[in-house]
Amino acid sequence: MKPFLLPFFFCLVPDLFAIPNSPHAVRTSRTLPTAAHSVPFSKKVPRRTGATHSLQKRSTHTVPLAGSDFDANYVVNATIGGQNFTLLIDTGSADTWVPQQGFSCFSLTGSPVPAATCNFGPTFDVNGSTTFEPFENVSFNITYGTGFFVAGPVGFETLSVGELEVAHQIVPVPNIAGWEADGIQSGILGLAFPNETSLFNTSDPANVSVENRIPYNPFFLTAVNQKKVEHPYFSIALNRPTADQEEHDSYDPNLGFLAFGGIAPVPVIHNTSTTIPVQGFNSNGTAPGDTFFWHAISIDSYNFPGCENVPEAHNASLAGGSTILDTGTALNLVPAPVAAAYAAAFDPPAQLVNITGLSLYTAQCNATVPPFSVTIGGQEFTMDPRDQLLPVVTDATGDVVCIGGTQARGGPDISADFHLLGDVFLRNVVATFNPIDKGESYPFTENIVVIEG
């Protein structure tokens, strides 16, 4: 979607804004190919109840996306060992997994609960697959930022997303889960780097450590290594559901594309793109370094009315940390001073309140939303105001409360090493990821371009 044409607020100093002088932009003469495989996203959009959790050549591998879980999760159909599943697309993690039949469900505090509480979609029948091969003496164990966790055995299996199929892919099939799904989503399709995978050299998933961790190639890297895609890129284009779909539909198909082999097949504004390096990390977990985990980038500035009074807005490097492009997160999670100042720019101002144990900025659902953009690699990317107020929380009186699409990472008084640009940002752009093909003078890269309305 093309962003609204709103007043423009720059908080960059001039020498950083000029694209040729930007320290983060990568100059490249290559044109991104259109993906060979594109798969549509879809999304289940429940009614407003429950708690909140939070380049051109022709394509043949494009998968449509669906949606799921409070307008927060974009999902795609996949086949594992001949069995069909709906998986959350997550650029912030690397493992692709589905729970096996007969798994044990736990609360997020570790207490046993009925399997129905985890509310997964279909589960994997290990014995029903003719291609499943156990990976002996290794185990899987991961806890996500939401507190959700899964653990258990691992195998090699045939995995297909759309028409893109790989053989002998490592696929965890956990038998332990602490989860709150939506009855549709069965697991996750992870698209981050191998160093972010969670496989361990032990048969006991409780006996895991950094020392016995075994990185492996996620699905897309396996596809490239098996020469199933010509160009080592994948891209994400997220659409938003209509207001009527958000209010009434239980399932929302065709909400964008996951594309393998290049850029997603959607119209873009070509003079609005930037190509930037992915940030690596050192052994202390800070940038810069030469170990890659996530699709992390540097932000030049956050731009909104009043940003000139927030040092961390007009010079984002002052906030420290890196920013991850994360399809698995609905919101933007930005430095606390930026979130507070942007909330104050709403009319009437957004307020920080406690909702189900989370400190979140909320606003009247008919509030006037101020413009908000980020500058990356010298290029400004404006976010649609419709994504900055999300009517997904019901208060004690039964009234719908809107939470802000841009929140503080770690809370307003807690510093954070990482910030996130989630679906609020990604709905306005096509993000193309290059997790394999390094240049001579730059590391892995990402290209971001504005979607044409």
Short mmCIF file of C-alpha atoms in Angstrom, two decimals:
data_model
loop_
_atom_site.label_atom_id
_atom_site.label_comp_id
_atom_site.label_asym_id
_atom_site.label_seq_id
_atom_site.Cartn_x
_atom_site.Cartn_y
_atom_site.Cartn_z
CA MET A 1 0.00 0.00 0.00
CA LYS A 2 1.22 3.49 -0.78
CA PRO A 3 1.63 5.54 2.42
CA PHE A 4 -0.59 8.54 2.96
CA LEU A 5 0.92 11.81 1.76
CA LEU A 6 1.34 13.49 5.11
CA PRO A 7 3.46 16.39 6.36
CA PHE A 8 7.06 15.41 6.37
CA PHE A 9 9.19 15.75 9.52
CA PHE A 10 12.94 15.32 9.18
CA CYS A 11 15.11 14.76 12.20
CA LEU A 12 18.27 13.92 10.30
CA VAL A 13 21.24 16.23 10.22
CA PRO A 14 21.87 17.15 6.57
CA ASP A 15 25.15 15.29 6.08
CA LEU A 16 23.54 12.01 7.23
CA PHE A 17 20.45 12.44 5.09
CA ALA A 18 22.28 12.82 1.80
CA ILE A 19 22.13 9.32 0.35
CA PRO A 20 25.67 9.23 -1.10
CA ASN A 21 27.10 10.08 2.34
CA SER A 22 24.88 7.73 4.35
CA PRO A 23 27.03 5.36 6.42
CA HIS A 24 24.46 2.58 6.06
CA ALA A 25 23.47 2.62 2.39
CA VAL A 26 25.13 0.09 0.08
CA ARG A 27 25.63 1.20 -3.48
CA THR A 28 25.01 -1.67 -5.87
CA SER A 29 24.33 -1.75 -9.60
CA ARG A 30 22.41 -5.03 -9.45
CA THR A 31 18.67 -5.05 -10.03
CA LEU A 32 16.72 -7.35 -7.74
CA PRO A 33 15.10 -10.20 -9.70
CA THR A 34 11.41 -10.90 -9.35
CA ALA A 35 11.02 -14.06 -7.29
CA ALA A 36 10.72 -17.43 -8.97
CA HIS A 37 8.42 -18.77 -6.21
CA SER A 38 5.72 -16.62 -4.59
CA VAL A 39 3.28 -17.94 -1.99
CA PRO A 40 0.26 -15.89 -0.82
CA PHE A 41 -0.13 -15.01 2.85
CA SER A 42 -3.47 -15.18 4.59
CA LYS A 43 -4.59 -14.23 8.07
CA LYS A 44 -7.22 -15.31 10.56
CA VAL A 45 -8.71 -12.13 12.00
CA PRO A 46 -10.75 -12.99 15.10
CA ARG A 47 -13.34 -10.63 16.52
CA ARG A 48 -12.07 -8.22 19.13
CA THR A 49 -11.84 -10.55 22.10
CA GLY A 50 -9.12 -12.10 24.18
CA ALA A 51 -5.71 -10.96 25.35
CA THR A 52 -3.02 -9.27 23.26
CA HIS A 53 0.19 -11.11 22.41
CA SER A 54 2.32 -9.93 20.93
CA LEU A 55 15.98 -5.70 -8.74
CA GLN A 56 13.45 -7.24 -11.64
CA LYS A 57 13.20 -10.72 -13.29
CA ARG A 58 10.20 -13.04 -13.55
CA SER A 59 8.96 -14.99 -10.48
CA THR A 60 7.80 -18.60 -10.13
CA HIS A 61 8.06 -19.19 -6.35
CA THR A 62 5.50 -16.80 -4.82
CA VAL A 63 3.33 -18.01 -1.94
CA PRO A 64 0.20 -16.08 -0.84
CA LEU A 65 -0.02 -15.28 2.85
CA ALA A 66 -2.92 -15.71 5.24
CA GLY A 67 -3.42 -14.12 8.63
CA SER A 68 -3.86 -15.38 12.15
CA ASP A 69 -4.16 -14.36 15.81
CA PHE A 70 -5.54 -10.86 16.49
CA ASP A 71 -4.34 -9.34 13.23
CA ALA A 72 -0.80 -10.02 14.43
CA ASN A 73 0.43 -13.10 12.61
CA TYR A 74 0.91 -13.71 8.91
CA VAL A 75 0.80 -17.38 8.01
CA VAL A 76 1.43 -19.56 4.99
CA ASN A 77 0.47 -23.08 3.99
CA ALA A 78 3.24 -25.67 4.03
CA THR A 79 3.57 -29.42 3.56
CA ILE A 80 5.86 -31.50 5.78
CA GLY A 81 6.20 -35.18 5.00
CA GLY A 82 3.06 -35.02 2.88
CA GLN A 83 1.01 -33.51 5.73
CA ASN A 84 -0.48 -30.01 5.47
CA PHE A 85 0.10 -27.26 8.03
CA THR A 86 -0.34 -23.53 8.48
CA LEU A 87 2.87 -21.90 9.70
CA LEU A 88 3.65 -18.44 11.06
CA ILE A 89 6.20 -16.62 8.90
CA ASP A 90 8.98 -15.38 11.18
CA THR A 91 12.05 -13.49 9.99
CA GLY A 92 13.05 -13.08 13.64
CA SER A 93 13.73 -16.78 14.24
CA ALA A 94 15.31 -19.55 12.18
CA ASP A 95 13.74 -22.91 13.05
CA THR A 96 10.85 -24.49 11.15
CA TRP A 97 8.87 -26.81 13.41
CA VAL A 98 5.49 -28.44 14.03
CA PRO A 99 4.43 -30.28 17.20
CA GLN A 100 4.03 -34.01 16.93
CA GLN A 101 0.84 -35.86 17.73
CA GLY A 102 0.50 -36.66 21.43
CA PHE A 103 2.60 -33.69 22.56
CA SER A 104 2.39 -32.49 26.17
CA CYS A 105 1.02 -28.98 26.72
CA PHE A 106 2.14 -26.73 29.56
CA SER A 107 1.19 -23.32 30.86
CA LEU A 108 3.77 -20.58 30.37
CA THR A 109 4.77 -21.12 34.02
CA GLY A 110 5.47 -24.81 33.38
CA SER A 111 2.37 -26.50 34.79
CA PRO A 112 0.78 -29.36 32.80
CA VAL A 113 -2.48 -28.39 31.08
CA PRO A 114 -4.76 -30.12 28.54
CA ALA A 115 -3.39 -30.25 24.99
CA ALA A 116 -6.36 -28.20 23.83
CA THR A 117 -4.99 -25.26 25.82
CA CYS A 118 -2.09 -24.91 23.38
CA ASN A 119 -4.75 -24.76 20.63
CA PHE A 120 -2.50 -25.75 17.73
CA GLY A 121 -3.83 -26.56 14.30
CA PRO A 122 -3.01 -30.01 12.89
CA THR A 123 -0.08 -31.82 14.50
CA PHE A 124 2.55 -33.99 12.80
CA ASP A 125 2.04 -37.75 12.59
CA VAL A 126 5.59 -39.10 12.72
CA ASN A 127 4.44 -42.63 11.91
CA GLY A 128 2.27 -41.40 9.06
CA SER A 129 5.23 -40.06 7.06
CA THR A 130 7.25 -42.27 4.73
CA THR A 131 10.06 -39.71 4.45
CA PHE A 132 10.66 -38.82 8.12
CA GLU A 133 14.11 -39.79 9.40
CA PRO A 134 14.91 -39.28 13.10
CA PHE A 135 17.96 -37.17 13.92
CA GLU A 136 19.37 -39.29 16.70
CA ASN A 137 20.95 -37.91 19.87
CA VAL A 138 20.00 -34.29 19.23
CA SER A 139 17.12 -32.21 20.56
CA PHE A 140 15.34 -28.92 20.02
CA ASN A 141 14.63 -26.31 22.68
CA ILE A 142 13.56 -22.70 22.20
CA THR A 143 11.77 -20.00 24.18
CA TYR A 144 10.39 -17.00 22.26
CA GLY A 145 10.09 -13.40 23.42
CA THR A 146 6.40 -13.96 24.20
CA GLY A 147 7.37 -16.62 26.75
CA PHE A 148 6.07 -19.40 24.48
CA PHE A 149 8.33 -22.45 24.34
CA VAL A 150 8.68 -25.78 22.52
CA ALA A 151 11.15 -28.64 22.93
CA GLY A 152 11.69 -32.20 21.86
CA PRO A 153 12.93 -34.49 19.07
CA VAL A 154 14.21 -33.57 15.62
CA GLY A 155 14.10 -35.25 12.24
CA PHE A 156 14.94 -34.89 8.57
CA GLU A 157 11.91 -34.40 6.35
CA THR A 158 10.66 -33.20 2.97
CA LEU A 159 9.35 -29.64 3.34
CA SER A 160 7.33 -27.71 0.74
CA VAL A 161 6.14 -24.12 0.77
CA GLY A 162 4.07 -23.48 -2.32
CA GLU A 163 5.91 -25.13 -5.20
CA LEU A 164 9.30 -24.80 -3.52
CA GLU A 165 10.26 -28.20 -2.09
CA VAL A 166 13.44 -29.28 -0.32
CA ALA A 167 14.47 -32.75 0.77
CA HIS A 168 16.18 -33.83 3.97
CA GLN A 169 15.44 -30.56 5.78
CA ILE A 170 16.04 -30.52 9.53
CA VAL A 171 12.59 -30.15 11.10
CA PRO A 172 12.05 -30.23 14.88
CA VAL A 173 8.88 -32.07 15.93
CA PRO A 174 8.56 -31.04 19.58
CA ASN A 175 6.66 -33.15 22.08
CA ILE A 176 6.65 -30.40 24.73
CA ALA A 177 4.93 -27.04 24.20
CA GLY A 178 3.92 -23.99 26.17
CA TRP A 179 1.82 -22.13 23.62
CA GLU A 180 -1.39 -20.21 22.98
CA ALA A 181 -2.23 -20.66 19.31
CA ASP A 182 -5.49 -19.96 17.47
CA GLY A 183 -6.61 -23.37 16.26
CA ILE A 184 -5.15 -22.68 12.80
CA GLN A 185 -1.42 -22.12 13.23
CA SER A 186 0.56 -25.34 13.77
CA GLY A 187 4.09 -23.98 14.04
CA ILE A 188 6.65 -21.60 12.61
CA LEU A 189 8.57 -21.20 9.35
CA GLY A 190 11.80 -19.52 10.47
CA LEU A 191 13.77 -17.38 8.01
CA ALA A 192 16.64 -15.99 10.10
CA PHE A 193 20.30 -17.10 9.95
CA PRO A 194 21.75 -20.53 10.92
CA ASN A 195 23.33 -19.13 14.09
CA GLU A 196 19.81 -18.42 15.39
CA THR A 197 18.70 -22.07 15.14
CA SER A 198 18.08 -24.01 18.35
CA LEU A 199 19.37 -27.54 17.85
CA PHE A 200 21.55 -29.15 20.53
CA ASN A 201 23.93 -32.10 20.70
CA THR A 202 22.02 -33.98 23.38
CA SER A 203 19.09 -36.36 23.47
CA ASP A 204 17.71 -34.54 26.52
CA PRO A 205 16.09 -31.19 25.61
CA ALA A 206 16.51 -30.10 29.24
CA ASN A 207 20.29 -30.47 28.94
CA VAL A 208 21.02 -27.70 26.46
CA SER A 209 23.68 -25.01 26.54
CA VAL A 210 25.59 -22.69 24.26
CA GLU A 211 28.42 -25.22 24.24
CA ASN A 212 26.37 -28.07 22.73
CA ARG A 213 24.41 -25.99 20.24
CA ILE A 214 24.47 -27.16 16.58
CA PRO A 215 23.70 -24.49 13.95
CA TYR A 216 22.07 -25.78 10.77
CA ASN A 217 20.69 -24.38 7.53
CA PRO A 218 17.07 -23.16 7.74
CA PHE A 219 14.60 -23.90 4.95
CA PHE A 220 15.56 -21.12 2.53
CA LEU A 221 19.30 -21.75 2.76
CA THR A 222 18.65 -25.44 2.13
CA ALA A 223 16.64 -24.48 -0.96
CA VAL A 224 19.53 -22.40 -2.26
CA ASN A 225 22.08 -25.14 -1.53
CA GLN A 226 19.87 -27.67 -3.35
CA LYS A 227 19.71 -25.22 -6.28
CA LYS A 228 15.93 -24.93 -6.04
CA VAL A 229 16.12 -21.12 -6.49
CA GLU A 230 18.30 -19.30 -8.98
CA HIS A 231 18.79 -16.10 -6.98
CA PRO A 232 19.62 -16.16 -3.24
CA TYR A 233 16.90 -13.72 -2.14
CA PHE A 234 13.54 -13.97 -0.46
CA SER A 235 11.10 -11.13 0.09
CA ILE A 236 8.04 -10.25 2.13
CA ALA A 237 5.08 -8.10 1.06
CA LEU A 238 2.36 -7.76 3.72
CA ASN A 239 -1.12 -6.41 3.02
CA ARG A 240 -3.54 -5.24 5.69
CA PRO A 241 -7.09 -6.56 6.09
CA THR A 242 -9.97 -4.17 5.58
CA ALA A 243 -11.83 -2.80 8.60
CA ASP A 244 -14.79 -5.03 7.74
CA GLN A 245 -12.56 -8.10 7.63
CA GLU A 246 -11.04 -7.20 10.98
CA GLU A 247 -14.51 -6.89 12.49
CA HIS A 248 -16.26 -9.91 11.00
CA ASP A 249 -14.03 -12.41 9.19
CA SER A 250 -12.60 -15.43 10.96
CA TYR A 251 -10.05 -16.08 8.21
CA ASP A 252 -8.51 -13.64 5.78
CA PRO A 253 -6.76 -15.01 2.66
CA ASN A 254 -4.43 -13.26 0.24
CA LEU A 255 -2.77 -10.77 2.55
CA GLY A 256 0.46 -10.49 0.64
CA PHE A 257 3.28 -12.73 -0.52
CA LEU A 258 6.30 -14.64 0.65
CA ALA A 259 8.56 -14.80 -2.39
CA PHE A 260 11.63 -16.98 -2.91
CA GLY A 261 14.32 -16.11 -5.45
CA GLY A 262 13.81 -12.34 -5.59
CA ILE A 263 11.31 -9.56 -4.97
CA ALA A 264 7.59 -10.23 -4.41
CA PRO A 265 5.34 -9.61 -7.44
CA VAL A 266 3.73 -6.37 -6.29
CA PRO A 267 4.03 -2.87 -7.79
CA VAL A 268 6.64 -0.69 -6.09
CA ILE A 269 7.91 2.87 -6.34
CA HIS A 270 11.44 2.32 -7.59
CA ASN A 271 12.96 5.63 -6.52
CA THR A 272 12.09 4.87 -2.90
CA SER A 273 14.41 1.92 -2.32
CA THR A 274 17.53 1.48 -0.24
CA THR A 275 19.95 -1.42 0.09
CA ILE A 276 21.64 -1.76 3.46
CA PRO A 277 23.98 -4.23 5.17
CA VAL A 278 22.75 -6.71 7.73
CA GLN A 279 24.48 -6.21 11.05
CA GLY A 280 26.63 -8.98 12.46
CA PHE A 281 27.46 -9.41 16.13
CA ASN A 282 30.54 -10.23 18.17
CA SER A 283 30.93 -12.84 20.91
CA ASN A 284 29.41 -10.42 23.43
CA GLY A 285 26.22 -10.15 21.40
CA THR A 286 26.79 -6.56 20.33
CA ALA A 287 27.32 -5.04 16.89
CA PRO A 288 29.43 -4.86 14.86
CA GLY A 289 30.78 -8.36 14.40
CA ASP A 290 31.01 -11.19 11.91
CA THR A 291 28.36 -13.57 13.30
CA PHE A 292 24.85 -13.20 11.89
CA PHE A 293 21.67 -14.15 13.72
CA TRP A 294 18.79 -11.89 12.62
CA HIS A 295 17.93 -9.53 9.79
CA ALA A 296 19.21 -6.60 11.84
CA ILE A 297 19.91 -3.15 10.42
CA SER A 298 20.82 0.37 11.52
CA ILE A 299 18.22 3.14 11.67
CA ASP A 300 19.27 6.70 10.80
CA SER A 301 16.33 8.48 12.42
CA TYR A 302 12.72 8.34 13.59
CA ASN A 303 10.65 11.19 12.13
CA PHE A 304 7.43 12.58 13.66
CA PRO A 305 6.12 15.89 15.05
CA GLY A 306 8.33 16.84 17.98
CA CYS A 307 11.17 14.48 17.07
CA GLU A 308 13.58 17.41 17.00
CA ASN A 309 13.35 17.45 20.80
CA VAL A 310 14.32 13.77 21.16
CA PRO A 311 18.04 13.08 20.61
CA GLU A 312 17.39 9.34 20.09
CA ALA A 313 14.95 10.21 17.30
CA HIS A 314 17.03 12.51 15.14
CA ASN A 315 20.15 10.39 15.75
CA ALA A 316 18.97 6.83 16.33
CA SER A 317 22.49 5.58 17.03
CA LEU A 318 22.31 7.34 20.41
CA ALA A 319 19.78 4.73 21.54
CA GLY A 320 22.26 1.93 20.89
CA GLY A 321 21.41 -1.54 19.70
CA SER A 322 20.24 -2.82 16.33
CA THR A 323 16.82 -2.97 14.72
CA ILE A 324 15.43 -6.31 13.55
CA LEU A 325 12.94 -6.55 10.68
CA ASP A 326 10.54 -9.07 12.18
CA THR A 327 7.38 -10.44 10.55
CA GLY A 328 6.66 -12.36 13.75
CA THR A 329 6.01 -9.14 15.70
CA ALA A 330 2.90 -7.07 15.04
CA LEU A 331 4.18 -3.79 16.50
CA ASN A 332 7.16 -1.50 16.16
CA LEU A 333 9.29 -1.65 19.31
CA VAL A 334 11.49 1.45 19.40
CA PRO A 335 13.68 3.28 21.95
CA ALA A 336 11.63 4.33 24.96
CA PRO A 337 12.15 8.11 24.51
CA VAL A 338 10.99 7.82 20.89
CA ALA A 339 7.87 5.85 21.84
CA ALA A 340 6.99 8.31 24.62
CA ALA A 341 7.38 11.38 22.42
CA TYR A 342 5.40 9.84 19.58
CA ALA A 343 2.59 8.83 21.96
CA ALA A 344 2.44 12.42 23.21
CA ALA A 345 1.95 13.64 19.63
CA PHE A 346 -1.43 11.87 19.32
CA ASP A 347 -4.51 14.09 19.74
CA PRO A 348 -5.58 13.46 22.43
CA PRO A 349 -2.23 12.06 23.63
CA ALA A 350 -1.80 8.31 24.03
CA GLN A 351 -1.44 7.11 27.62
CA LEU A 352 0.79 4.43 29.11
CA VAL A 353 -1.38 1.82 30.82
CA ASN A 354 -0.99 -1.70 32.16
CA ILE A 355 -2.82 -4.31 30.09
CA THR A 356 -2.58 -7.98 31.10
CA GLY A 357 0.77 -7.27 32.74
CA LEU A 358 2.19 -5.27 29.83
CA SER A 359 2.89 -1.54 29.81
CA LEU A 360 1.42 -0.30 26.54
CA TYR A 361 0.55 3.04 25.02
CA THR A 362 -3.19 3.22 24.34
CA ALA A 363 -5.27 5.93 22.73
CA GLN A 364 -8.84 6.71 21.85
CA CYS A 365 -9.71 4.78 18.73
CA ASN A 366 -10.80 8.02 17.03
CA ALA A 367 -7.64 9.91 18.01
CA THR A 368 -5.76 11.89 15.39
CA VAL A 369 -2.67 9.88 14.48
CA PRO A 370 0.51 11.90 13.87
CA PRO A 371 2.72 10.96 10.90
CA PHE A 372 5.58 8.59 11.64
CA SER A 373 8.46 7.43 9.48
CA VAL A 374 11.94 5.96 9.75
CA THR A 375 14.97 6.85 7.69
CA ILE A 376 17.10 3.87 6.68
CA GLY A 377 20.18 4.15 4.50
CA GLY A 378 19.27 7.76 3.74
CA GLN A 379 15.76 6.87 2.50
CA GLU A 380 12.60 7.84 4.39
CA PHE A 381 9.84 5.22 4.80
CA THR A 382 6.45 6.50 5.98
CA MET A 383 4.01 4.24 7.82
CA ASP A 384 0.28 4.27 7.16
CA PRO A 385 -1.62 5.88 10.08
CA ARG A 386 -4.12 3.02 9.97
CA ASP A 387 -1.44 0.75 11.41
CA GLN A 388 -0.70 3.03 14.36
CA LEU A 389 -3.98 2.35 16.21
CA LEU A 390 -4.94 -1.29 16.70
CA PRO A 391 -8.41 -1.95 18.22
CA VAL A 392 -7.59 -5.32 19.77
CA VAL A 393 -8.04 -4.86 23.52
CA THR A 394 -11.30 -4.81 25.48
CA ASP A 395 -11.32 -2.93 28.79
CA ALA A 396 -13.20 -3.82 31.99
CA THR A 397 -16.37 -2.09 30.76
CA GLY A 398 -16.40 -4.02 27.49
CA ASP A 399 -15.31 -1.07 25.36
CA VAL A 400 -12.70 -1.54 22.66
CA VAL A 401 -9.37 0.09 23.47
CA CYS A 402 -6.80 0.87 20.79
CA ILE A 403 -3.15 0.17 21.43
CA GLY A 404 -0.48 2.11 19.61
CA GLY A 405 1.34 0.46 16.73
CA THR A 406 4.64 1.90 17.96
CA GLN A 407 5.62 0.90 21.48
CA ALA A 408 8.70 1.08 23.71
CA ARG A 409 11.08 -1.83 23.52
CA GLY A 410 11.49 -3.33 27.00
CA GLY A 411 9.17 -0.77 28.59
CA PRO A 412 9.52 2.98 28.94
CA ASP A 413 12.23 2.86 31.62
CA ILE A 414 14.19 -0.18 30.45
CA SER A 415 16.99 0.03 27.89
CA ALA A 416 17.16 -2.66 25.21
CA ASP A 417 19.91 -4.01 22.99
CA PHE A 418 17.49 -4.63 20.12
CA HIS A 419 14.58 -2.78 18.61
CA LEU A 420 12.02 -4.16 16.19
CA LEU A 421 10.24 -2.98 13.08
CA GLY A 422 7.28 -5.33 12.83
CA ASP A 423 4.18 -5.57 10.67
CA VAL A 424 3.27 -1.90 11.29
CA PHE A 425 6.35 -1.04 9.21
CA LEU A 426 6.46 -4.02 6.87
CA ARG A 427 2.91 -3.47 5.54
CA ASN A 428 4.17 -0.37 3.76
CA VAL A 429 7.19 -1.83 1.99
CA VAL A 430 8.56 -4.85 0.19
CA ALA A 431 11.55 -6.12 2.16
CA THR A 432 13.95 -8.34 0.21
CA PHE A 433 16.50 -10.35 2.19
CA ASN A 434 19.84 -11.67 0.97
CA PRO A 435 21.09 -14.12 3.62
CA ILE A 436 23.69 -15.83 1.41
CA ASP A 437 25.30 -13.65 -1.26
CA LYS A 438 27.96 -11.43 0.30
CA GLY A 439 29.51 -8.57 -1.64
CA GLU A 440 33.21 -7.83 -1.70
CA SER A 441 32.95 -4.75 0.52
CA TYR A 442 29.73 -5.38 2.40
CA PRO A 443 28.06 -8.26 4.30
CA PHE A 444 24.64 -9.75 3.67
CA THR A 445 22.17 -7.11 2.53
CA GLU A 446 18.50 -6.21 2.64
CA ASN A 447 16.60 -4.09 0.16
CA ILE A 448 13.53 -2.08 1.18
CA VAL A 449 11.21 -0.37 -1.29
CA VAL A 450 7.83 1.36 -0.86
CA ILE A 451 4.74 -0.47 -2.14
CA GLU A 452 2.78 1.41 -4.80
CA GLY A 453 -0.84 2.15 -3.93
#
